[in-house]
Coordinates of C-alpha atoms in Angstrom, one line a residue:
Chain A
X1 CA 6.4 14.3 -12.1
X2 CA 5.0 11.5 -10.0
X3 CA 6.6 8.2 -10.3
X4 CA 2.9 6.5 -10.1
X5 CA 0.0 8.9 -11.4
X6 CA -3.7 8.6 -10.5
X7 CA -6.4 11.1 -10.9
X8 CA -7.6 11.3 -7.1
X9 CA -11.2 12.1 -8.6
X10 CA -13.5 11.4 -7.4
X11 CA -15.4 9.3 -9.9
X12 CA -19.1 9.1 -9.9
X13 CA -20.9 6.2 -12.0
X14 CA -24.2 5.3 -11.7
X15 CA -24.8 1.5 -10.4
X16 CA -24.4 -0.9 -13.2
X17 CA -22.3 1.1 -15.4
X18 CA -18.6 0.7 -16.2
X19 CA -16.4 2.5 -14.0
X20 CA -12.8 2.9 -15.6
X21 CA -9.9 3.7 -13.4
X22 CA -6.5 5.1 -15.0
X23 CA -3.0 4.6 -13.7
X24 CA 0.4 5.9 -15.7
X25 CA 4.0 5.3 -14.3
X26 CA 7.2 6.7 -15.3
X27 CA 9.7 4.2 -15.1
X28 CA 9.8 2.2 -18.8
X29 CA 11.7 -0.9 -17.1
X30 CA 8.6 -1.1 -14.8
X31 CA 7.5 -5.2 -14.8
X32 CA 4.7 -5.8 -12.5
X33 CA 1.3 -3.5 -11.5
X34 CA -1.0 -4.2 -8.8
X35 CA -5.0 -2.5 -7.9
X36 CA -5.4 -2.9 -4.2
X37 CA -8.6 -1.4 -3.4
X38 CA -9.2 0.7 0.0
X39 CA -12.1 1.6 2.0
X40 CA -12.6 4.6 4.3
X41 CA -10.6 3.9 7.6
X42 CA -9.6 0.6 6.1
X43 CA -6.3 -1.2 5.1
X44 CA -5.7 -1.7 1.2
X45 CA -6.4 -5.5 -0.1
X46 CA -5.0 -6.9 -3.5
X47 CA -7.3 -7.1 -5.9
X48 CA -5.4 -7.8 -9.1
X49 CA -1.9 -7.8 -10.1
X50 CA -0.7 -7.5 -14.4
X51 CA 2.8 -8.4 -15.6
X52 CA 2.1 -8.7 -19.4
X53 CA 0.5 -6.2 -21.8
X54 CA -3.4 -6.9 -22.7
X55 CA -6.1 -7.3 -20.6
X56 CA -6.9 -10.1 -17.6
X57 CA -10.1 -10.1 -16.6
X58 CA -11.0 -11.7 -13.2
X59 CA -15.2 -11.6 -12.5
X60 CA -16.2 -7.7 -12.8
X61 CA -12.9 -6.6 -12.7
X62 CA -10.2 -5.9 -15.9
X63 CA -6.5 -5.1 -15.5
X64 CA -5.5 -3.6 -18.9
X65 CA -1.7 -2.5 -19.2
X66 CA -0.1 -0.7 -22.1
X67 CA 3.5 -0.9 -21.1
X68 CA 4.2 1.3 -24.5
X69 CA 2.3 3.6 -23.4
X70 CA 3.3 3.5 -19.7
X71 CA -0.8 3.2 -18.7
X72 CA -2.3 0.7 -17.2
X73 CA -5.8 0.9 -15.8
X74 CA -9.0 -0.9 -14.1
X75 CA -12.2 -1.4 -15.3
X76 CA -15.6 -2.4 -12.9
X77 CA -18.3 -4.0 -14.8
X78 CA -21.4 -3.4 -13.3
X79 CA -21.0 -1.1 -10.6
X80 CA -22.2 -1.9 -6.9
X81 CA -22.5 1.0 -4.1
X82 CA -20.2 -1.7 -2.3
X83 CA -17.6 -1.0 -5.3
X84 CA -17.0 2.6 -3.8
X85 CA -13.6 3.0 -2.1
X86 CA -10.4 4.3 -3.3
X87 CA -8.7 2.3 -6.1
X88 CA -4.8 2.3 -5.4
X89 CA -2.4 1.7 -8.6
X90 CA 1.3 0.1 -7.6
X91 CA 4.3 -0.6 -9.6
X92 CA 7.2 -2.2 -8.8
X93 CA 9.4 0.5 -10.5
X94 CA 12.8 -1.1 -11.4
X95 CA 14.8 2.2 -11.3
X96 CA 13.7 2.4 -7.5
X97 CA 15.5 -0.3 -6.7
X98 CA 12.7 -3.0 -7.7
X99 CA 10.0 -0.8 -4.5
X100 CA 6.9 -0.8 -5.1
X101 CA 5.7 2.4 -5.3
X102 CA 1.7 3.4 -5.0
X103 CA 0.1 6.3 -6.5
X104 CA -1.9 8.5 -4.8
X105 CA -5.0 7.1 -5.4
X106 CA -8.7 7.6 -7.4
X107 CA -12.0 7.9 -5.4
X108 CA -14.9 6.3 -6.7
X109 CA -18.0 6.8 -6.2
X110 CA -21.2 4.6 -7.4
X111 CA -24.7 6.1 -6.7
X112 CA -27.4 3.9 -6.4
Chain B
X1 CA -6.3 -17.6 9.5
X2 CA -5.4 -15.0 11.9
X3 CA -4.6 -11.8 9.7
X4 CA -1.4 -9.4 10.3
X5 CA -2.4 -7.6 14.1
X6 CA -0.8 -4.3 14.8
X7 CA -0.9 -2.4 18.2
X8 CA -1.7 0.1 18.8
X9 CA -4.7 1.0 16.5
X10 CA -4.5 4.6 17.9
X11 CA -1.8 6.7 19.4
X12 CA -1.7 10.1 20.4
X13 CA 1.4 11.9 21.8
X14 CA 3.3 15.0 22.0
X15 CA 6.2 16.1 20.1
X16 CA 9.8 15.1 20.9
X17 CA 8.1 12.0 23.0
X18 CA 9.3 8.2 21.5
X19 CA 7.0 5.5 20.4
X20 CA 6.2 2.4 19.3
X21 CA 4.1 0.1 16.9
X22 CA 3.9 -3.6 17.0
X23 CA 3.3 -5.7 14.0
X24 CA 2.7 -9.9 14.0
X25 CA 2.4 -11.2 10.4
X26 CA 0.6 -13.7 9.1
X27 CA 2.0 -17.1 10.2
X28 CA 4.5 -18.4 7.5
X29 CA 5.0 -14.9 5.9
X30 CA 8.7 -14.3 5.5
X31 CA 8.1 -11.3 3.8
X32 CA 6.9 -8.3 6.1
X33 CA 6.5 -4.3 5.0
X34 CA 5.8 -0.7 7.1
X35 CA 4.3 1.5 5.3
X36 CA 2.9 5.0 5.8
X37 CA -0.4 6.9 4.9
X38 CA -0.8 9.6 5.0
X39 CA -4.7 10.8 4.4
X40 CA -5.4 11.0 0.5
X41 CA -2.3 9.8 -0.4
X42 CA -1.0 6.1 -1.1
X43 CA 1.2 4.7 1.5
X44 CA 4.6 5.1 1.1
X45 CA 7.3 1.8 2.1
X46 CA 9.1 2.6 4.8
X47 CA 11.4 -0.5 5.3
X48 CA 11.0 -4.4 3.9
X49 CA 12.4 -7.3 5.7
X50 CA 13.2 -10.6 4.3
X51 CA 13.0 -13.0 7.3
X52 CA 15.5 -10.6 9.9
X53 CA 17.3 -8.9 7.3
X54 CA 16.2 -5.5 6.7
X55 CA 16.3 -4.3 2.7
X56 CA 14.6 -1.8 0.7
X57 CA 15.2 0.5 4.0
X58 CA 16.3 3.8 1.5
X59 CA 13.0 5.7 2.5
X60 CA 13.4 4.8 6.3
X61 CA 14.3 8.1 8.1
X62 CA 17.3 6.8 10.1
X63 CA 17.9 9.6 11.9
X64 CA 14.6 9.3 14.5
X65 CA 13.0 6.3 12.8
X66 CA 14.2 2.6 13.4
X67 CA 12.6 -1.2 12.9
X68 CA 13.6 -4.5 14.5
X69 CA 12.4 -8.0 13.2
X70 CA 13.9 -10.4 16.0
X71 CA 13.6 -13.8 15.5
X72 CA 12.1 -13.2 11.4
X73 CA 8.3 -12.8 13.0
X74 CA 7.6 -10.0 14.6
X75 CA 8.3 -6.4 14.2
X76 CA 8.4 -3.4 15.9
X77 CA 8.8 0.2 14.5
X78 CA 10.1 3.5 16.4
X79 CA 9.9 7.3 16.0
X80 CA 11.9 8.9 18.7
X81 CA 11.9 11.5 18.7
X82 CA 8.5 12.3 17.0
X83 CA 7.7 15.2 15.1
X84 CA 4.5 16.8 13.9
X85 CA 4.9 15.7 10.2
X86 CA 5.0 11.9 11.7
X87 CA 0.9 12.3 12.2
X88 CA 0.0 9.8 10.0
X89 CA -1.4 5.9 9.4
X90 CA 1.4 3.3 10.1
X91 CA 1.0 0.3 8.4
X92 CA 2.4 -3.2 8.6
X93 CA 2.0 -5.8 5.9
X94 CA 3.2 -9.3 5.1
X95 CA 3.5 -12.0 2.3
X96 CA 5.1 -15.5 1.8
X97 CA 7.8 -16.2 -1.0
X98 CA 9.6 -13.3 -3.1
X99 CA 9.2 -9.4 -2.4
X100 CA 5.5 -8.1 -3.3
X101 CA 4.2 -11.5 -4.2
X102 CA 0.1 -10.6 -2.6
X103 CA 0.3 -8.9 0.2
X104 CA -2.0 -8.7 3.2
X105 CA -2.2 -5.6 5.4
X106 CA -2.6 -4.9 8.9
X107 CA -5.2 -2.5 10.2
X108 CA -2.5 -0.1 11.0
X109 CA -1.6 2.6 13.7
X110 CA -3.1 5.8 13.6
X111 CA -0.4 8.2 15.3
X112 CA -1.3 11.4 16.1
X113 CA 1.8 13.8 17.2
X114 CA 0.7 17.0 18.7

């Protein structure tokens, strides 16, 4: 089992729909989740970070983390084209030595 | 504000030949990261320094791999000798205060090893 899990899709969504991104880590201890977002032959950039269970919103996007549950996932409000790219999830895993770890990554796709 | 510069974007080599990337952070970060990609996959920390001081180095593949942060600015990062498997995207990233406060990547090093 992956430390960091991520379906690598990808995930279509029409423009102006919801696109929901999913993310579950297997380290309990685990404290603090990031969403960097990367485009094709680009360098990930941050584009939210989650330390306590519940939601934070920030514009379109939603963190929501379930630490019970070990899930924490992203949602896009009203979908642009622009919003396609690859949607990393990282965790700084505590039984790793406090490294973050990223999973492997969910395509998404948003179709004009 | 400049952004973290690597060199060189692209590198192609044969196997069992050395080389090298270069990473300048971001002005002010203390914190600075390698990473590698490879293609569908997340990157994978290869070695975090803390001004000079090199920690979270467990993944770092000490028998051909090594990094250098003189001076607690820039770095530099070295495969010799490489292999095919090293093909990948090397990147650097930085941030200021504690380990994995936001940080910024570089456009990284594309090294192919043939």
């Amino acid at each position: 089992q992956k430390e960091v899990e991520q379906n690598s899709g990808p995930l279509s969504v029409p423009e102006g729909a919801i696109a929901s991104l999913n993310c579950t880590y297997s380290d309990r201890g685990s404290q603090s989740f990031f969403w960097y977002r990367q485009y094709s032959g680009k360098s990930p950039e941050l584009i939210m970070f989650i330390y306590s269970n519940g939601d934070k919103e920030d514009g379109r996007f939603t963190a929501q983390l379930n630490k019970a549950s070990q899930y924490v996932s992203l949602l896009i409000r009203d979908s642009q084209p622009s919003d396609s790219a690859t949607y990393l999830c990282a965790v700084i895993l505590r039984g790793a030595g406090n490294m973050l770890t990223f999973g492997g990554g969910t395509r998404l796709m948003v179709k004009p | 504000e400049a952004g973290v510069v690597q060199s060189p974007r692209y590198k192609i080599i044969e196997k069992k030949q050395p080389v090298a990337f270069w990473c300048n952070p971001i002005s002010g970060h203390n914190t600075l990261y390698w990473y590698l990609q490879n293609l569908g996959q997340g990157p994978e920390l290869l070695i975090r320094y803390e001004n000079e001081e090199a920690v979270d180095d467990s993944q770092l593949p000490k028998d051909r791999f090594s990094a250098e942060r003189l001076k607690g600015v820039d770095s530099t990062l070295k495969i010799q000798p490489a292999e095919l498997g090293d093909s990948a995207v090397y990147l650097c990233a930085s941030s200021f205060g504690g380990a994995y406060n936001e940080q910024f990547f570089g456009p990284g090093t594309r090294l192919t090893v043939l």
